């Protein structure tokens, strides 16, 4: 067994106690860090343990090292919004080393010592360095004011904000937000438009039943609310120079980053052809249809196919906004009924396209699997962890 595999198996012997003791020690060394974490630490302990396992496994396999460094760097940049400093990373390292050594007991060897040093360098070291580097040019977060809140139905709202200055995100990226509806809690949202020089932002928010934040955003957002906006993430993009046409698949609010990319492309005279399948459970949940119709009329490279799993809206959604089957908007594809995976693959494998998928994780995995079965190369498919 390699030292990495051995260390993982030792830590797994009693991972709950390992993580609980680590956090107790960490908070004793850095008491101000306690407020950065939720009251209930169960999920947090699991997440950190998974990160440590991921780093150790990568050290062992040596596969995906660049991706691991990129992941940890992004994590470090993202933690700036919580107010994490170098002193916290130092306390983190001290507590982690102490708890690993306690778990190892008399099984500690020179190879293990070397591994612990690498683990600390890669976690705290890489995260801190990435955070410090970004701090030279960017603040830990930005502030923005809600200027408009439009209810699009029982579960949906369009929220528009004006940031105190322009935000440095690329079309297709997502950003973390903290709102007065749930202070201290951050959630990812995807801007529906490219970055605006005046800091204007728009989000399409769906209330998730039982969710801590999204139902409040849909029901209780008020103009004048002040939001915190964290650093942008993600790399969904269209390669306009590749010579390949584009397939986009969007489920629900997953339309947001693809809409932003399409709006960005509208700035150019020539673009690859874009075939967008836009799906939701009910026709009336296709809240961006009117905009997409307008865009497809004025941009001949854009084809939009509306898709819904159900043929008709439920009573609570019947709003007259639905994309009707048949001929919904002049020149636009008729709405198709079925799942996105079924409808998209009924047109073929799309193996010659750049493929972008955005939406719920289940839809992404299912659509991706079906496309690969029909011949699409996995390397040509991109998506963000939703
Ligand atoms: C990259 C990315 C971009 C995103 N962009 C948007 C966006 O533009 N608009 C938007 O409305 N949301 C978006 N989300 C989802 C958003 O960040 C929240 O996860 C979602 O609003 C639920 O948060 P919550 O606090 O209400 O629910 P939580 O309290 O976090 O979760 C409550 C329960 O709901 C489940 N759950 C969480 N999210 C979903 C989901 N999407 N579908 C089904 N079940 C879920 C959880 O597993 C949990 O069981 C994005 C997420 C990611 C990762």
Short mmCIF file of C-alpha atoms in Angstrom, two decimals, residues 163-383:
data_model
loop_
_atom_site.label_atom_id
_atom_site.label_comp_id
_atom_site.label_asym_id
_atom_site.label_seq_id
_atom_site.Cartn_x
_atom_site.Cartn_y
_atom_site.Cartn_z
CA UNK A 163 -23.41 46.89 -8.25
CA UNK A 164 -21.38 49.73 -6.76
CA UNK A 165 -19.02 49.35 -9.74
CA UNK A 166 -18.46 47.09 -12.74
CA UNK A 167 -18.03 43.38 -11.93
CA UNK A 168 -15.20 41.40 -13.54
CA UNK A 169 -17.01 38.25 -14.69
CA UNK A 170 -17.07 36.64 -18.11
CA UNK A 171 -20.35 35.70 -19.80
CA UNK A 172 -21.13 32.08 -18.86
CA UNK A 173 -19.60 32.31 -15.38
CA UNK A 174 -21.49 32.05 -12.08
CA UNK A 175 -20.98 34.06 -8.91
CA UNK A 176 -21.72 33.57 -5.22
CA UNK A 177 -24.15 35.91 -3.51
CA UNK A 178 -25.09 36.67 0.08
CA UNK A 179 -28.40 38.41 0.70
CA UNK A 180 -30.19 40.05 3.66
CA UNK A 181 -32.79 37.26 3.48
CA UNK A 182 -30.19 34.80 4.87
CA UNK A 183 -27.11 36.69 6.16
CA UNK A 184 -23.93 34.64 6.35
CA UNK A 185 -25.16 32.12 3.77
CA UNK A 186 -23.74 32.17 0.27
CA UNK A 187 -25.36 30.62 -2.82
CA UNK A 188 -24.29 30.47 -6.46
CA UNK A 189 -26.32 32.28 -9.11
CA UNK A 190 -25.57 32.76 -12.81
CA UNK A 191 -25.94 36.22 -14.32
CA UNK A 192 -28.26 36.15 -17.33
CA UNK A 193 -26.28 38.83 -19.17
CA UNK A 194 -22.63 39.67 -19.85
CA UNK A 195 -20.85 42.02 -17.44
CA UNK A 196 -22.17 45.56 -17.76
CA UNK A 197 -19.92 48.64 -17.49
CA UNK A 198 -22.38 50.22 -15.03
CA UNK A 199 -22.52 47.12 -12.81
CA UNK A 200 -26.06 46.08 -13.82
CA UNK A 201 -26.82 42.44 -13.08
CA UNK A 202 -29.79 40.16 -13.61
CA UNK A 203 -30.58 36.75 -12.07
CA UNK A 204 -33.34 34.27 -12.83
CA UNK A 205 -34.09 32.56 -9.50
CA UNK A 206 -36.18 29.46 -8.93
CA UNK A 207 -37.45 28.64 -5.43
CA UNK A 208 -36.34 25.14 -4.40
CA UNK A 209 -38.89 23.55 -2.06
CA UNK A 210 -37.50 23.42 1.47
CA UNK A 211 -34.45 25.47 0.47
CA UNK A 212 -32.89 27.86 2.98
CA UNK A 213 -32.34 30.74 0.56
CA UNK A 214 -34.07 30.48 -2.82
CA UNK A 215 -37.73 30.57 -1.58
CA UNK A 216 -36.89 33.75 0.37
CA UNK A 217 -35.22 35.33 -2.66
CA UNK A 218 -38.30 34.67 -4.78
CA UNK A 219 -40.85 35.79 -2.18
CA UNK A 220 -39.15 38.42 -0.04
CA UNK A 221 -36.58 40.32 -2.09
CA UNK A 222 -37.17 44.07 -1.92
CA UNK A 223 -35.79 46.92 -3.98
CA UNK A 224 -33.06 48.59 -1.95
CA UNK A 225 -31.79 45.26 -0.51
CA UNK A 226 -28.00 45.18 -0.39
CA UNK A 227 -26.31 41.98 -1.63
CA UNK A 228 -22.72 40.84 -1.40
CA UNK A 229 -21.31 39.42 -4.62
CA UNK A 230 -18.33 37.05 -4.47
CA UNK A 231 -15.69 36.22 -7.06
CA UNK A 232 -16.77 34.72 -10.39
CA UNK A 233 -16.27 31.02 -11.13
CA UNK A 234 -16.63 28.65 -14.03
CA UNK A 235 -15.35 28.35 -17.54
CA UNK A 236 -18.40 27.76 -19.76
CA UNK A 237 -17.56 29.49 -23.00
CA UNK A 238 -18.00 29.36 -26.75
CA UNK A 239 -14.84 29.05 -28.82
CA UNK A 240 -15.68 31.34 -31.75
CA UNK A 241 -12.42 30.48 -33.55
CA UNK A 242 -12.65 26.66 -33.44
CA UNK A 243 -14.69 26.39 -36.64
CA UNK A 244 -17.16 24.15 -34.79
CA UNK A 245 -20.84 24.95 -34.47
CA UNK A 246 -22.42 24.90 -31.03
CA UNK A 247 -25.06 22.80 -29.26
CA UNK A 248 -26.44 24.34 -26.06
CA UNK A 249 -28.75 22.45 -23.68
CA UNK A 250 -30.37 24.43 -20.86
CA UNK A 251 -32.71 23.13 -18.15
CA UNK A 252 -34.72 25.65 -16.10
CA UNK A 253 -32.63 28.46 -14.63
CA UNK A 254 -29.63 26.77 -16.30
CA UNK A 255 -30.59 29.01 -19.24
CA UNK A 256 -28.93 31.96 -17.45
CA UNK A 257 -25.25 31.40 -18.36
CA UNK A 258 -26.16 30.28 -21.91
CA UNK A 259 -28.33 33.37 -22.39
CA UNK A 260 -25.36 35.50 -21.25
CA UNK A 261 -23.10 33.73 -23.77
CA UNK A 262 -25.63 34.23 -26.59
CA UNK A 263 -25.98 37.94 -25.72
CA UNK A 264 -22.18 38.20 -25.78
CA UNK A 265 -22.10 36.56 -29.24
CA UNK A 266 -24.70 39.06 -30.49
CA UNK A 267 -21.97 41.71 -30.34
CA UNK A 268 -20.19 40.01 -33.28
CA UNK A 269 -21.15 40.01 -36.96
CA UNK A 270 -20.10 36.41 -37.57
CA UNK A 271 -20.63 33.52 -35.23
CA UNK A 272 -20.73 29.74 -35.34
CA UNK A 273 -24.26 28.35 -35.64
CA UNK A 274 -25.87 27.85 -32.23
CA UNK A 275 -28.64 25.30 -31.66
CA UNK A 276 -30.20 25.88 -28.24
CA UNK A 277 -32.59 23.40 -26.61
CA UNK A 278 -34.30 25.16 -23.71
CA UNK A 279 -36.28 22.88 -21.42
CA UNK A 280 -38.40 22.90 -18.25
CA UNK A 281 -41.02 20.69 -16.67
CA UNK A 282 -43.97 22.85 -17.75
CA UNK A 283 -44.28 25.10 -20.81
CA UNK A 284 -44.97 28.15 -18.61
CA UNK A 285 -41.63 27.70 -16.86
CA UNK A 286 -39.80 28.60 -20.06
CA UNK A 287 -39.58 32.16 -18.79
CA UNK A 288 -36.90 33.31 -21.25
CA UNK A 289 -38.80 32.32 -24.42
CA UNK A 290 -39.83 35.83 -25.47
CA UNK A 291 -36.24 37.14 -25.26
CA UNK A 292 -34.83 34.11 -27.04
CA UNK A 293 -37.41 34.46 -29.80
CA UNK A 294 -36.40 38.10 -30.33
CA UNK A 295 -32.73 37.12 -30.38
CA UNK A 296 -33.29 34.33 -32.90
CA UNK A 297 -35.19 36.67 -35.24
CA UNK A 298 -32.34 39.17 -35.38
CA UNK A 299 -29.48 36.64 -35.29
CA UNK A 300 -29.82 34.01 -38.04
CA UNK A 301 -27.06 31.86 -36.50
CA UNK A 302 -29.31 31.14 -33.49
CA UNK A 303 -31.94 28.35 -33.48
CA UNK A 304 -34.03 27.81 -30.36
CA UNK A 305 -36.06 24.67 -29.63
CA UNK A 306 -38.38 24.94 -26.61
CA UNK A 307 -38.87 21.65 -24.74
CA UNK A 308 -41.17 20.76 -21.86
CA UNK A 309 -41.70 17.45 -20.09
CA UNK A 310 -45.43 18.10 -19.68
CA UNK A 311 -47.75 19.10 -22.51
CA UNK A 312 -49.82 21.57 -20.45
CA UNK A 313 -49.32 23.98 -17.59
CA UNK A 314 -50.84 23.27 -14.17
CA UNK A 315 -53.53 25.71 -13.08
CA UNK A 316 -51.12 27.68 -10.89
CA UNK A 317 -48.81 28.34 -13.81
CA UNK A 318 -51.30 29.11 -16.57
CA UNK A 319 -50.19 32.62 -17.35
CA UNK A 320 -50.56 32.99 -21.09
CA UNK A 321 -46.78 33.14 -21.29
CA UNK A 322 -46.32 29.50 -22.31
CA UNK A 323 -44.56 28.59 -25.51
CA UNK A 324 -47.46 26.83 -27.23
CA UNK A 325 -46.99 23.72 -29.35
CA UNK A 326 -47.44 24.25 -33.06
CA UNK A 327 -46.29 27.71 -33.98
CA UNK A 328 -45.52 29.63 -30.79
CA UNK A 329 -43.68 32.60 -32.20
CA UNK A 330 -43.25 33.32 -35.89
CA UNK A 331 -40.13 31.63 -37.24
CA UNK A 332 -39.45 29.66 -34.08
CA UNK A 333 -39.34 25.89 -33.68
CA UNK A 334 -42.47 24.24 -32.33
CA UNK A 335 -42.24 23.24 -28.69
CA UNK A 336 -41.33 19.59 -28.24
CA UNK A 337 -42.63 17.44 -25.40
CA UNK A 338 -40.22 15.13 -23.57
CA UNK A 339 -37.04 15.21 -21.55
CA UNK A 340 -34.14 17.29 -22.82
CA UNK A 341 -31.98 14.15 -23.18
CA UNK A 342 -34.63 12.42 -25.35
CA UNK A 343 -35.38 15.41 -27.54
CA UNK A 344 -31.77 16.51 -28.05
CA UNK A 345 -30.54 13.03 -28.98
CA UNK A 346 -33.52 12.46 -31.29
CA UNK A 347 -31.80 14.98 -33.58
CA UNK A 348 -28.53 12.96 -33.61
CA UNK A 349 -25.28 12.68 -31.69
CA UNK A 350 -24.05 16.22 -32.34
CA UNK A 351 -20.54 14.79 -32.48
CA UNK A 352 -19.20 17.68 -34.58
CA UNK A 353 -20.32 20.39 -32.11
CA UNK A 354 -18.98 22.23 -29.11
CA UNK A 355 -21.55 21.14 -26.53
CA UNK A 356 -22.50 23.22 -23.48
CA UNK A 357 -24.97 21.85 -20.92
CA UNK A 358 -26.38 23.88 -18.02
CA UNK A 359 -28.96 22.98 -15.38
CA UNK A 360 -29.62 20.52 -12.56
CA UNK A 361 -26.91 17.86 -12.00
CA UNK A 362 -29.24 14.97 -12.90
CA UNK A 363 -30.19 16.54 -16.23
CA UNK A 364 -26.54 17.29 -17.05
CA UNK A 365 -25.37 13.74 -16.29
CA UNK A 366 -28.27 12.12 -18.13
CA UNK A 367 -27.99 14.32 -21.23
CA UNK A 368 -24.24 13.91 -21.33
CA UNK A 369 -24.48 10.12 -21.10
CA UNK A 370 -27.05 9.98 -23.89
CA UNK A 371 -25.01 12.27 -26.14
CA UNK A 372 -21.86 10.20 -25.61
CA UNK A 373 -23.85 7.04 -26.43
CA UNK A 374 -24.84 8.73 -29.70
CA UNK A 375 -21.20 9.47 -30.54
CA UNK A 376 -20.43 12.89 -29.02
CA UNK A 377 -16.81 12.93 -27.74
CA UNK A 378 -16.83 13.56 -23.94
CA UNK A 379 -13.95 16.02 -24.32
CA UNK A 380 -16.18 18.26 -26.45
CA UNK A 381 -18.84 18.59 -23.72
CA UNK A 382 -18.58 21.30 -21.07
CA UNK A 383 -20.76 22.07 -18.05
#
